[in-house]
CSV table of N, CA, C and O in Angstrom, one decimal:
chain,number,residue,atom,x,y,z
A,14,UNK,N,255.8,99.6,9.7
A,14,UNK,CA,256.2,99.9,11.1
A,14,UNK,C,255.9,98.7,11.9
A,14,UNK,O,254.8,98.2,11.9
A,15,UNK,N,256.9,98.3,12.7
A,15,UNK,CA,256.7,97.1,13.5
A,15,UNK,C,255.7,97.3,14.6
A,15,UNK,O,255.2,96.3,15.1
A,16,UNK,N,255.5,98.5,15.0
A,16,UNK,CA,254.5,98.7,16.1
A,16,UNK,C,253.1,98.4,15.7
A,16,UNK,O,252.2,98.1,16.5
A,17,UNK,N,252.8,98.4,14.4
A,17,UNK,CA,251.5,98.1,13.9
A,17,UNK,C,251.2,96.6,13.6
A,17,UNK,O,250.1,96.2,13.3
A,18,UNK,N,252.3,95.8,13.7
A,18,UNK,CA,252.1,94.4,13.4
A,18,UNK,C,251.1,93.7,14.3
A,18,UNK,O,250.3,92.9,13.8
A,19,UNK,N,251.0,93.9,15.6
A,19,UNK,CA,250.0,93.2,16.4
A,19,UNK,C,248.6,93.6,16.0
A,19,UNK,O,247.7,92.7,16.0
A,20,UNK,N,248.4,94.8,15.6
A,20,UNK,CA,247.0,95.2,15.2
A,20,UNK,C,246.7,94.4,13.9
A,20,UNK,O,245.5,94.0,13.6
A,21,UNK,N,247.7,94.3,13.0
A,21,UNK,CA,247.5,93.6,11.7
A,21,UNK,C,247.1,92.1,12.0
A,21,UNK,O,246.2,91.6,11.4
A,22,UNK,N,247.9,91.5,12.9
A,22,UNK,CA,247.6,90.1,13.2
A,22,UNK,C,246.3,89.9,13.9
A,22,UNK,O,245.6,88.9,13.7
A,23,UNK,N,245.9,90.9,14.7
A,23,UNK,CA,244.6,90.8,15.4
A,23,UNK,C,243.5,90.9,14.4
A,23,UNK,O,242.5,90.1,14.5
A,24,UNK,N,243.6,91.8,13.4
A,24,UNK,CA,242.6,91.9,12.3
A,24,UNK,C,242.5,90.6,11.5
A,24,UNK,O,241.4,90.1,11.2
A,25,UNK,N,243.6,90.0,11.2
A,25,UNK,CA,243.6,88.7,10.5
A,25,UNK,C,243.0,87.6,11.4
A,25,UNK,O,242.3,86.7,10.8
A,26,UNK,N,243.3,87.6,12.6
A,26,UNK,CA,242.7,86.6,13.5
A,26,UNK,C,241.2,86.7,13.6
A,26,UNK,O,240.5,85.7,13.5
A,27,UNK,N,240.7,87.9,13.7
A,27,UNK,CA,239.2,88.1,13.7
A,27,UNK,C,238.6,87.7,12.4
A,27,UNK,O,237.5,87.2,12.3
A,28,UNK,N,239.3,88.0,11.3
A,28,UNK,CA,238.8,87.6,10.0
A,28,UNK,C,238.7,86.1,9.8
A,28,UNK,O,237.8,85.6,9.3
A,29,UNK,N,239.8,85.4,10.3
A,29,UNK,CA,239.8,84.0,10.3
A,29,UNK,C,238.6,83.4,11.2
A,29,UNK,O,238.0,82.5,10.8
A,30,UNK,N,238.4,84.0,12.4
A,30,UNK,CA,237.3,83.5,13.2
A,30,UNK,C,236.0,83.7,12.5
A,30,UNK,O,235.1,82.9,12.6
A,31,UNK,N,235.8,84.9,11.8
A,31,UNK,CA,234.6,85.1,11.1
A,31,UNK,C,234.3,84.1,10.0
A,31,UNK,O,233.2,83.6,9.9
A,32,UNK,N,235.3,83.9,9.2
A,32,UNK,CA,235.2,82.9,8.1
A,32,UNK,C,234.9,81.5,8.6
A,32,UNK,O,234.1,80.8,8.1
A,33,UNK,N,235.6,81.1,9.7
A,33,UNK,CA,235.4,79.8,10.3
A,33,UNK,C,234.0,79.7,10.8
A,33,UNK,O,233.3,78.7,10.6
A,34,UNK,N,233.5,80.7,11.5
A,34,UNK,CA,232.1,80.6,12.0
A,34,UNK,C,231.1,80.6,10.9
A,34,UNK,O,230.1,79.9,10.9
A,35,UNK,N,231.4,81.4,9.8
A,35,UNK,CA,230.5,81.4,8.6
A,35,UNK,C,230.5,80.0,8.0
A,35,UNK,O,229.4,79.5,7.6
A,36,UNK,N,231.6,79.3,7.9
A,36,UNK,CA,231.7,78.0,7.4
A,36,UNK,C,230.8,77.0,8.2
A,36,UNK,O,230.1,76.2,7.6
A,37,UNK,N,231.0,77.1,9.5
A,37,UNK,CA,230.2,76.2,10.4
A,37,UNK,C,228.7,76.5,10.3
A,37,UNK,O,227.9,75.6,10.3
A,38,UNK,N,228.3,77.7,10.2
A,38,UNK,CA,226.9,78.1,10.1
A,38,UNK,C,226.3,77.6,8.8
A,38,UNK,O,225.2,77.1,8.7
A,39,UNK,N,227.1,77.8,7.7
A,39,UNK,CA,226.6,77.3,6.4
A,39,UNK,C,226.4,75.8,6.4
A,39,UNK,O,225.5,75.3,5.8
A,40,UNK,N,227.4,75.1,7.0
A,40,UNK,CA,227.3,73.6,7.0
A,40,UNK,C,226.1,73.2,7.9
A,40,UNK,O,225.6,72.1,7.7
A,41,UNK,N,225.8,74.0,8.9
A,41,UNK,CA,224.7,73.6,9.8
A,41,UNK,C,223.3,73.8,9.1
A,41,UNK,O,222.4,73.0,9.1
A,42,UNK,N,223.2,75.0,8.5
A,42,UNK,CA,221.9,75.4,7.9
A,42,UNK,C,221.7,74.8,6.5
A,42,UNK,O,220.6,74.6,6.1
A,43,UNK,N,222.7,74.7,5.7
A,43,UNK,CA,222.7,74.2,4.4
A,43,UNK,C,223.3,72.8,4.4
A,43,UNK,O,224.5,72.7,4.4
A,44,UNK,N,222.5,71.8,4.3
A,44,UNK,CA,223.1,70.4,4.4
A,44,UNK,C,223.8,70.1,3.1
A,44,UNK,O,223.2,70.2,2.0
A,45,UNK,N,225.1,69.6,3.2
A,45,UNK,CA,225.8,69.4,1.9
A,45,UNK,C,225.4,68.1,1.2
A,45,UNK,O,225.8,67.9,0.1
A,46,UNK,N,224.6,67.3,1.8
A,46,UNK,CA,224.2,66.0,1.2
A,46,UNK,C,222.8,65.7,1.7
A,46,UNK,O,222.4,66.1,2.8
A,47,UNK,N,222.1,64.8,1.0
A,47,UNK,CA,220.8,64.3,1.4
A,47,UNK,C,220.9,63.3,2.4
A,47,UNK,O,221.7,62.3,2.3
A,48,UNK,N,220.2,63.4,3.5
A,48,UNK,CA,220.2,62.3,4.5
A,48,UNK,C,219.2,61.3,4.1
A,48,UNK,O,218.0,61.6,4.0
A,49,UNK,N,219.6,60.1,3.9
A,49,UNK,CA,218.7,59.0,3.4
A,49,UNK,C,218.5,58.1,4.6
A,49,UNK,O,219.4,57.7,5.3
A,50,UNK,N,217.2,57.7,4.7
A,50,UNK,CA,216.8,56.7,5.7
A,50,UNK,C,216.7,55.4,5.1
A,50,UNK,O,215.8,55.1,4.4
A,51,UNK,N,217.7,54.5,5.4
A,51,UNK,CA,217.7,53.2,4.8
A,51,UNK,C,216.8,52.2,5.5
A,51,UNK,O,216.6,51.1,5.0
A,52,UNK,N,216.3,52.5,6.7
A,52,UNK,CA,215.5,51.6,7.5
A,52,UNK,C,214.1,51.5,6.8
A,52,UNK,O,213.5,50.4,6.8
A,53,UNK,N,213.6,52.6,6.3
A,53,UNK,CA,212.2,52.6,5.7
A,53,UNK,C,212.3,52.2,4.2
A,53,UNK,O,211.3,51.7,3.7
A,54,UNK,N,213.3,52.5,3.5
A,54,UNK,CA,213.4,52.2,2.1
A,54,UNK,C,213.9,50.8,1.8
A,54,UNK,O,214.9,50.4,2.4
A,55,UNK,N,213.3,50.1,0.9
A,55,UNK,CA,213.8,48.8,0.5
A,55,UNK,C,215.1,48.9,-0.3
A,55,UNK,O,215.2,49.8,-1.1
A,56,UNK,N,216.1,48.1,0.0
A,56,UNK,CA,217.4,48.3,-0.7
A,56,UNK,C,217.3,48.0,-2.2
A,56,UNK,O,216.4,47.2,-2.6
A,57,UNK,N,218.1,48.6,-2.9
A,57,UNK,CA,218.2,48.4,-4.4
A,57,UNK,C,218.6,47.0,-4.7
A,57,UNK,O,219.2,46.3,-3.9
A,58,UNK,N,218.4,46.6,-5.9
A,58,UNK,CA,218.9,45.3,-6.4
A,58,UNK,C,220.4,45.3,-6.4
A,58,UNK,O,221.0,44.3,-6.1
A,59,UNK,N,221.0,46.4,-6.9
A,59,UNK,CA,222.4,46.5,-7.0
A,59,UNK,C,223.1,47.1,-5.8
A,59,UNK,O,224.3,47.3,-5.9
A,60,UNK,N,222.4,47.2,-4.7
A,60,UNK,CA,222.9,47.8,-3.5
A,60,UNK,C,223.7,46.7,-2.8
A,60,UNK,O,223.1,45.6,-2.5
A,61,UNK,N,225.0,46.9,-2.5
A,61,UNK,CA,225.8,45.9,-1.8
A,61,UNK,C,226.3,46.6,-0.5
A,61,UNK,O,227.2,47.5,-0.6
A,62,UNK,N,225.9,46.2,0.7
A,62,UNK,CA,226.4,46.8,1.9
A,62,UNK,C,227.9,46.4,2.1
A,62,UNK,O,228.3,45.4,1.7
A,63,UNK,N,228.6,47.3,2.8
A,63,UNK,CA,230.0,46.9,3.2
A,63,UNK,C,230.0,45.8,4.2
A,63,UNK,O,229.3,45.8,5.2
A,64,UNK,N,230.8,44.8,3.9
A,64,UNK,CA,231.0,43.8,4.9
A,64,UNK,C,232.5,43.5,5.0
A,64,UNK,O,233.2,43.6,4.1
A,65,UNK,N,232.9,43.1,6.2
A,65,UNK,CA,234.3,42.8,6.4
A,65,UNK,C,234.4,41.3,6.7
A,65,UNK,O,233.6,40.7,7.2
């Protein structure tokens, strides 16, 4: 029924917003990589910084 299409899209929109907020919350609370402090650590012998 075409009358129900707006409700269907509204449910999909809320589902999308929920998944998007879940993604951002997981990225905020669960760090995807280790943050390394290069200022305190002596660089490796094989460490070559990017230079242009």
